[in-house]
Short mmCIF file of C-alpha atoms and ligand atoms in Angstrom, two decimals:
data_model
loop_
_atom_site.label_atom_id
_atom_site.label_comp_id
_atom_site.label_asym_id
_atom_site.label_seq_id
_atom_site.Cartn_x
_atom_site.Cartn_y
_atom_site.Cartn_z
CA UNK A 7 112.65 53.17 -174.39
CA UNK A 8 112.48 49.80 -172.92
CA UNK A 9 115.40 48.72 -171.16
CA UNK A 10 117.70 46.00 -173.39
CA UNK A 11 116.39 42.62 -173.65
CA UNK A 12 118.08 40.39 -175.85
CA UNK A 13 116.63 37.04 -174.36
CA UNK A 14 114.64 35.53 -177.17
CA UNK A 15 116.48 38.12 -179.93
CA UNK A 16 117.94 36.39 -183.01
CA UNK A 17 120.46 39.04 -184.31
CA UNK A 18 122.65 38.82 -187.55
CA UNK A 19 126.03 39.89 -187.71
CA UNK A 20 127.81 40.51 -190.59
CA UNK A 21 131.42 40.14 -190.72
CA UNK A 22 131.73 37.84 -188.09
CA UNK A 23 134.46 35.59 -189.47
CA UNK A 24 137.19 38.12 -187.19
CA UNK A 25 137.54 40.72 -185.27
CA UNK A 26 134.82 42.92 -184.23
CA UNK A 27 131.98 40.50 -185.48
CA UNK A 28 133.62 37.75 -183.53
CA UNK A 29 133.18 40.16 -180.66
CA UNK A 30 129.44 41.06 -180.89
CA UNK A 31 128.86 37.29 -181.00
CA UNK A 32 130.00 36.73 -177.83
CA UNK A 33 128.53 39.40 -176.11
CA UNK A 34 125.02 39.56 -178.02
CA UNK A 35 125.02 35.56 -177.08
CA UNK A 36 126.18 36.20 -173.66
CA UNK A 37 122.87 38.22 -173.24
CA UNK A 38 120.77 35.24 -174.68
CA UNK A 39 120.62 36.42 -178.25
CA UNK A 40 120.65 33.46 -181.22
CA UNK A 41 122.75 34.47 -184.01
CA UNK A 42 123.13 34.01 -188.36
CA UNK A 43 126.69 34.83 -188.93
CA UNK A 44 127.55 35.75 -191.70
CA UNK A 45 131.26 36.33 -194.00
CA UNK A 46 133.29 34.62 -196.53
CA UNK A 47 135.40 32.34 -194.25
CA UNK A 48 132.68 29.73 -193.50
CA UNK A 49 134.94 27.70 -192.00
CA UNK A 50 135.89 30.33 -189.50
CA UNK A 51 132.02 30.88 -189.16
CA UNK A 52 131.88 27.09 -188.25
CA UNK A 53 134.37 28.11 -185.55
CA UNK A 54 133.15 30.99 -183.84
CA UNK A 55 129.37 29.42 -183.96
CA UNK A 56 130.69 26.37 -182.22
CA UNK A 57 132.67 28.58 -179.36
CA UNK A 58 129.63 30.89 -178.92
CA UNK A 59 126.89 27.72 -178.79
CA UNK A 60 129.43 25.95 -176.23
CA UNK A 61 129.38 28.97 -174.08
CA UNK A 62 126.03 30.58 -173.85
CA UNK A 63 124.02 27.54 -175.18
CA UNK A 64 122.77 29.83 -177.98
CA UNK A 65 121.29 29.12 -181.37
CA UNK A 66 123.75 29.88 -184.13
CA UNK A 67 123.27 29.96 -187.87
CA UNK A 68 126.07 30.46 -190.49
CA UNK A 69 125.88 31.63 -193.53
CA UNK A 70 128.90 32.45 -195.46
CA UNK A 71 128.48 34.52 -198.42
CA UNK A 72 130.40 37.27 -200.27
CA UNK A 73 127.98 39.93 -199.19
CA UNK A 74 129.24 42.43 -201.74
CA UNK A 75 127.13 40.14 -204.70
CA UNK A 76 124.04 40.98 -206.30
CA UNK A 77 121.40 42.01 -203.72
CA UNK A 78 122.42 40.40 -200.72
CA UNK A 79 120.06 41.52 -198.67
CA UNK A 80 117.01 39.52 -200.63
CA UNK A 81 119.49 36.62 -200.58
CA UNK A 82 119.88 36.65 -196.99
CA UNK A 83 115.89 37.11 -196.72
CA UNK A 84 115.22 34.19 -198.78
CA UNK A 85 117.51 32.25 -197.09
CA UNK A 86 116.39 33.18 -193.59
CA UNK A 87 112.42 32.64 -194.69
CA UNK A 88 113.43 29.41 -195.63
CA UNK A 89 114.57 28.70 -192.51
CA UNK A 90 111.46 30.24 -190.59
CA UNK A 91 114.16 32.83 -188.90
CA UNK A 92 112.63 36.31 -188.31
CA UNK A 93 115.79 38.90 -187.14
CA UNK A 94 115.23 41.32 -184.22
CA UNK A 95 118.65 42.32 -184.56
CA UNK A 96 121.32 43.36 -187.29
CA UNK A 97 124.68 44.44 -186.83
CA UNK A 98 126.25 45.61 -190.06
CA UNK A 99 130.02 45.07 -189.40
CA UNK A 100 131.63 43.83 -192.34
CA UNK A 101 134.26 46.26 -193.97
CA UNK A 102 137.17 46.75 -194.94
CA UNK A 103 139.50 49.87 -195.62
CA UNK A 104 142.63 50.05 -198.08
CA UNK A 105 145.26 53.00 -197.84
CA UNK A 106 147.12 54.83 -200.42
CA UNK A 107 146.20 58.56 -202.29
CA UNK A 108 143.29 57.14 -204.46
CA UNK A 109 145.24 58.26 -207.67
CA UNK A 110 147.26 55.33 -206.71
CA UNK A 111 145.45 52.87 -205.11
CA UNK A 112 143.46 49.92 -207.18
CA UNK A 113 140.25 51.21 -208.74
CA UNK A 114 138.49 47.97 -208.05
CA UNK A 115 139.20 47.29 -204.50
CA UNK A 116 137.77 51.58 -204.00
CA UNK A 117 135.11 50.17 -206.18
CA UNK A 118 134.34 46.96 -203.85
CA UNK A 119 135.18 48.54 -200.66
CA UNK A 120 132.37 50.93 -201.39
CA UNK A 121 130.00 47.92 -202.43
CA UNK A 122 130.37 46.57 -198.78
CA UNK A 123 130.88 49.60 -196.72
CA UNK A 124 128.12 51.77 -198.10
CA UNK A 125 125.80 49.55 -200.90
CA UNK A 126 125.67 46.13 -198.75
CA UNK A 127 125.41 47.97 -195.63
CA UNK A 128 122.21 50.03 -196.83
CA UNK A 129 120.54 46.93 -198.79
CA UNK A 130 120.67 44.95 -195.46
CA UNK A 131 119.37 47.78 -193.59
CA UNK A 132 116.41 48.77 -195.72
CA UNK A 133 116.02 44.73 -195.79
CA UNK A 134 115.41 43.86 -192.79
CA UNK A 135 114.27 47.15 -190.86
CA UNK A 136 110.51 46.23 -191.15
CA UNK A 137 111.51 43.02 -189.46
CA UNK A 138 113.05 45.12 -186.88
CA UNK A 139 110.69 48.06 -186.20
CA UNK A 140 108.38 45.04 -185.94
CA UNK A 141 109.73 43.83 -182.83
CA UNK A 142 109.22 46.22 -180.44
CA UNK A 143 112.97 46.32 -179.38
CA UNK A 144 115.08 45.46 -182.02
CA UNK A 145 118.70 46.69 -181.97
CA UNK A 146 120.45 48.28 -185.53
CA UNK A 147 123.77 48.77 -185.34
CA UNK A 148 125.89 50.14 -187.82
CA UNK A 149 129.81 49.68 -187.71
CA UNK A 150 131.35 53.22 -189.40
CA UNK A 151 134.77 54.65 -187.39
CA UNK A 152 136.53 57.41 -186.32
CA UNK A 153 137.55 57.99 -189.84
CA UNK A 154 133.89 59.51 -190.04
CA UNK A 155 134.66 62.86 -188.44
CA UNK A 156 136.82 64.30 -190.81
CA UNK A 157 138.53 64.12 -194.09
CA UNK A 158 141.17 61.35 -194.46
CA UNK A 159 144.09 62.24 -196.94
CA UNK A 160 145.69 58.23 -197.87
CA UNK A 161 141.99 56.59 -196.36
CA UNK A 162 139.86 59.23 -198.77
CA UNK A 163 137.18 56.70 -199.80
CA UNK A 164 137.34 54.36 -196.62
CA UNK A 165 136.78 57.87 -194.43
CA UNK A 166 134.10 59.25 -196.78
CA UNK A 167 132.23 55.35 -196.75
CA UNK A 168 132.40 55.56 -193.02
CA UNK A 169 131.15 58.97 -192.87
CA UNK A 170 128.28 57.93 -194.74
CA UNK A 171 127.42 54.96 -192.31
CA UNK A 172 127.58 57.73 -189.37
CA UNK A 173 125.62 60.51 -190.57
CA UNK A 174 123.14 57.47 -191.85
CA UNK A 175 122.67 56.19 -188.49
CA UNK A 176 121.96 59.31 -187.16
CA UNK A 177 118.79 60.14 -189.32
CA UNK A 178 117.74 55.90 -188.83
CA UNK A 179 118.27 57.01 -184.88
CA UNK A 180 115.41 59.66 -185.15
CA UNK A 181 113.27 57.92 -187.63
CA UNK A 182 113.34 54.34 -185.83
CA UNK A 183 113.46 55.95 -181.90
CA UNK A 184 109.01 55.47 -181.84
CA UNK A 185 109.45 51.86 -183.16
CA UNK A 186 111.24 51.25 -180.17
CA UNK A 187 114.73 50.47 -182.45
CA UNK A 188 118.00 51.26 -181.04
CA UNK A 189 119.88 52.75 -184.17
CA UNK A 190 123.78 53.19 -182.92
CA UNK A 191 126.85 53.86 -185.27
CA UNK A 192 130.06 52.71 -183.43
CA UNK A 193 132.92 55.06 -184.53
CA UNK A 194 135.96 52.73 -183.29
CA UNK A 195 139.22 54.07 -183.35
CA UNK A 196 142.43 51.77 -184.35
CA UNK A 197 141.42 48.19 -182.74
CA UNK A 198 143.65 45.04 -182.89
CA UNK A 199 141.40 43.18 -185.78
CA UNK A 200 142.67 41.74 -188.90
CA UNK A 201 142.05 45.00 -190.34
CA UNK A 202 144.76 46.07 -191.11
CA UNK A 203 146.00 43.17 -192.57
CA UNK A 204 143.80 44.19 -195.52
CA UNK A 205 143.64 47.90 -195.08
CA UNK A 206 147.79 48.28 -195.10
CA UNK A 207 149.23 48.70 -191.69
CA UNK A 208 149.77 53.01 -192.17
CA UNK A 209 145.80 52.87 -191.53
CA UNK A 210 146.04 53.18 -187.83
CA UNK A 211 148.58 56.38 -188.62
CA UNK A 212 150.51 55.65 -185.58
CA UNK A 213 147.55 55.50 -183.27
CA UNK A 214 147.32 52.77 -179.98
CA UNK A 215 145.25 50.10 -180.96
CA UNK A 216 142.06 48.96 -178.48
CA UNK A 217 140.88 45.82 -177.81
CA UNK A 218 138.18 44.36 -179.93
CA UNK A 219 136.61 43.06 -176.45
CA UNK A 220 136.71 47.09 -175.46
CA UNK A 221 135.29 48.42 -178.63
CA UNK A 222 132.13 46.20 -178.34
CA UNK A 223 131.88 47.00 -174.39
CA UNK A 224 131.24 50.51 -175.48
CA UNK A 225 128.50 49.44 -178.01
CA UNK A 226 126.68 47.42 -175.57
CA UNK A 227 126.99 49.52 -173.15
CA UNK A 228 125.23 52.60 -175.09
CA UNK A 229 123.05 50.18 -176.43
CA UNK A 230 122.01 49.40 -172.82
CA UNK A 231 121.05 52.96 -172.08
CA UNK A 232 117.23 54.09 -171.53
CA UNK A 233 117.75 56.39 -174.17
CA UNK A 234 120.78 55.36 -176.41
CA UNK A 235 122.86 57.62 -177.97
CA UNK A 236 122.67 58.23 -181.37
CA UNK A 237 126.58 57.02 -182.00
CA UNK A 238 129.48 56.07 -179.59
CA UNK A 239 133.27 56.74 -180.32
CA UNK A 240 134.75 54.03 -177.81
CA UNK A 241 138.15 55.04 -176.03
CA UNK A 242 138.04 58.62 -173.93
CA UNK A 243 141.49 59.71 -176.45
CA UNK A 244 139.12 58.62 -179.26
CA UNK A 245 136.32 61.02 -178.00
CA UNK A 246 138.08 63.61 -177.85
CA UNK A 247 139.72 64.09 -181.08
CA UNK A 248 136.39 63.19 -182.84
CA UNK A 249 135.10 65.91 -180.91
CA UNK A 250 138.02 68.36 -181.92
CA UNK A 251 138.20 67.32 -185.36
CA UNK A 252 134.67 67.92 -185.79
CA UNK A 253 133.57 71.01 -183.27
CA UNK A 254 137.32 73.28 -183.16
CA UNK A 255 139.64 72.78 -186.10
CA UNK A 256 138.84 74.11 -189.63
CA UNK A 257 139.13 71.56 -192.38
CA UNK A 258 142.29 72.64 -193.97
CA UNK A 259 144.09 72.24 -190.76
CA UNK A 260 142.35 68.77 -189.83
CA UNK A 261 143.01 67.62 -193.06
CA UNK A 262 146.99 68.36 -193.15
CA UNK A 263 147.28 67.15 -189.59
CA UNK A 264 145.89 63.51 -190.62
CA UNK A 265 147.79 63.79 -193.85
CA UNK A 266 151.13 64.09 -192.17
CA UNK A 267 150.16 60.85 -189.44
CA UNK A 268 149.15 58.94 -192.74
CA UNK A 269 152.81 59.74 -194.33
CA UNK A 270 154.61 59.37 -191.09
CA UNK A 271 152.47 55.94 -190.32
CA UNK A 272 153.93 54.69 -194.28
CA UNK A 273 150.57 55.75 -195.90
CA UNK A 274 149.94 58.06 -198.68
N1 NAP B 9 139.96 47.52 -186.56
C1 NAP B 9 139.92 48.83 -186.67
O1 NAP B 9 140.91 49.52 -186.40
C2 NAP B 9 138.65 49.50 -187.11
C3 NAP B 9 138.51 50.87 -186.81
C4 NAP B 9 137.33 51.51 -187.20
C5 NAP B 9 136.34 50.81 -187.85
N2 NAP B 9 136.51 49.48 -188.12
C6 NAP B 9 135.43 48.77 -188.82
O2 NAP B 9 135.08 47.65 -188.05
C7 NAP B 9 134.44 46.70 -188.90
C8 NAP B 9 134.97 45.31 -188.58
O3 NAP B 9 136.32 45.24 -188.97
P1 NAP B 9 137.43 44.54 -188.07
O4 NAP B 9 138.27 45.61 -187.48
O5 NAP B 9 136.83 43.55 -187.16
O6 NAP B 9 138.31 43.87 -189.21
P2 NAP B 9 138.46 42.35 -189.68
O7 NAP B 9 139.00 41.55 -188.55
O8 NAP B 9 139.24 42.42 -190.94
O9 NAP B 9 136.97 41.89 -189.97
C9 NAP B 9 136.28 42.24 -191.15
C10 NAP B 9 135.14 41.28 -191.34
O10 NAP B 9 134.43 41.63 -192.53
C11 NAP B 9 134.23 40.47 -193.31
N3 NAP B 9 134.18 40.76 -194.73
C12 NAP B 9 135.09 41.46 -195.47
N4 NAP B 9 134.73 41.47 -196.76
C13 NAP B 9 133.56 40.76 -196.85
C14 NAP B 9 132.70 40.42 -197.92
N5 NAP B 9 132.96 40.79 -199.19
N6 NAP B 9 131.60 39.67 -197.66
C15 NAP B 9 131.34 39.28 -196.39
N7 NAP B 9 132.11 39.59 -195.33
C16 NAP B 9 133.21 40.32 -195.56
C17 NAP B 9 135.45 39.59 -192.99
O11 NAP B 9 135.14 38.22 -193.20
P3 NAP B 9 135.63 37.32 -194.45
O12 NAP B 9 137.00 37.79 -194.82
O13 NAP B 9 135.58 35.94 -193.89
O14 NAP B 9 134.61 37.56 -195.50
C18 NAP B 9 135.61 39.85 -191.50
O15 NAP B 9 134.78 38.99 -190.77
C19 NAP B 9 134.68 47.18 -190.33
O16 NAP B 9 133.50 47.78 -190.83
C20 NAP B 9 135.79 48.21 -190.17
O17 NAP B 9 135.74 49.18 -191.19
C21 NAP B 9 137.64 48.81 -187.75
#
């Protein structure tokens, strides 16, 4: 592939309100990139877009929208038409996650975590990927977790979103890799975000927390490579127990192993 070039890019990032999405803003606009944020907390939006502009002297649109409404994809098109904005980039971060054994958790938070993590996530994809095949060198990347690698007894439905966004990535990875389009999935492990916050604090089942400023280090930095991979789990303890959980354990004992850190983390 061509090497990274990001000058002249115009990249959207969902999700960029906190954490992670605050993260990619810098860095994306630190490498030239204009941005359309986009999350609920517009004023927050207003906030980060001033910090980035300030800094890099960047472009920065906000947009803030509940993306987990009717087709927000063709929303976001229209309103990014109307603005004569054409996106070379698109980083799907917004998600959330929400513990407890699903028989008693709240069926309509499942319902709307799987709206954002899996529904928005796709519609925004299949959205704008013709934009981004278009360019030559467009960048797709797809926040899923480390949650994707195996079954997550007290995180069921936030593991089995997240393992959807992985093994999704990996097919856009082959499909896109002509086109010139860098498909990545990051797979973070437990990250100091406002995550859990929302997702109940027994998420991270005990596990150190990285920094956000780490996580997205690791996504640029596969992004960066000639040929990029096709995911990235950032942290080396993070690699490896994706790697274990996946290649050397058998399912039953995977499964029991993360049930007893949920429990002993407060979870399910
Ligand atoms: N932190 C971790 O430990 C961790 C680990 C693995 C994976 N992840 C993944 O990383 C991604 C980013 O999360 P984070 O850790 O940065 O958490 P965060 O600080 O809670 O950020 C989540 C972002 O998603 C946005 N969002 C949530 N619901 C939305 C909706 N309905 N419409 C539009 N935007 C919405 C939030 O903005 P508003 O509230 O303003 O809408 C916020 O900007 C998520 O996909 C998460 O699953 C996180």
């Amino acid at each position: 592939m061509r090497p990274l070039d990001l000058t002249d890019a115009t990249v959207l990032v969902t999700g960029a309100s906190s954490g992670l999405g605050v993260e990619f803003a810098h860095r994306l606009a630190a490498l030239g990139a204009d941005l359309v944020l986009v999350a609920r907390r517009a004023d927050r939006l207003t906030e980060v877009a001033a910090q980035v502009g300030a800094a890099h002297g960047v472009t920065v649109t906000t947009i803030g929208m509940d993306l987990t409404g009717e087709q927000p994809g063709a929303q976001l098109k229209r309103d990014l038409d109307e603005r004569g904005i054409t996106l070379t980039g698109l980083i799907n971060n917004a998600g959330f996650g929400h513990s407890g054994a699903l028989h008693q958790v709240d069926a309509e938070t499942i319902a709307e975590m799987v709206r954002l993590n899996v529904d928005t996530l796709t519609d925004l994809t299949t959205t704008f990927l013709p934009q981004l095949r278009a360019s030559g060198r467009g960048i797709l990347v797809n926040v899923a977790s480390l949650a994707a690698f195996q079954p997550n007894p007290g995180l069921a439905v936030y593991g089995a979103t997240k393992a959807y966004v992985l093994n999704l990535s990996q097919a856009l990875w082959e499909e896109n890799r002509a086109a010139g389009l860098r498909v990545l999935a990051l797979c973070p492990g437990p990250a100091k975000t406002e995550f859990f916050e929302v997702a109940g604090e027994s998420a991270g089942a005990g596990l150190p927390r990285m920094e956000p400023s780490d996580v997205v280090e690791a996504a640029m930095k596969a992004l960066a490579r000639r040929t990029p991979p096709p995911y990235v789990v950032p942290g080396v303890a993070n690699t490896a127990m994706a790697q274990t959980t996946k290649r050397l354990l058998p399912t039953r004992v995977v499964a029991g192993a993360v049930g007893a850190m949920m429990r002993r983390g407060g979870g399910a």
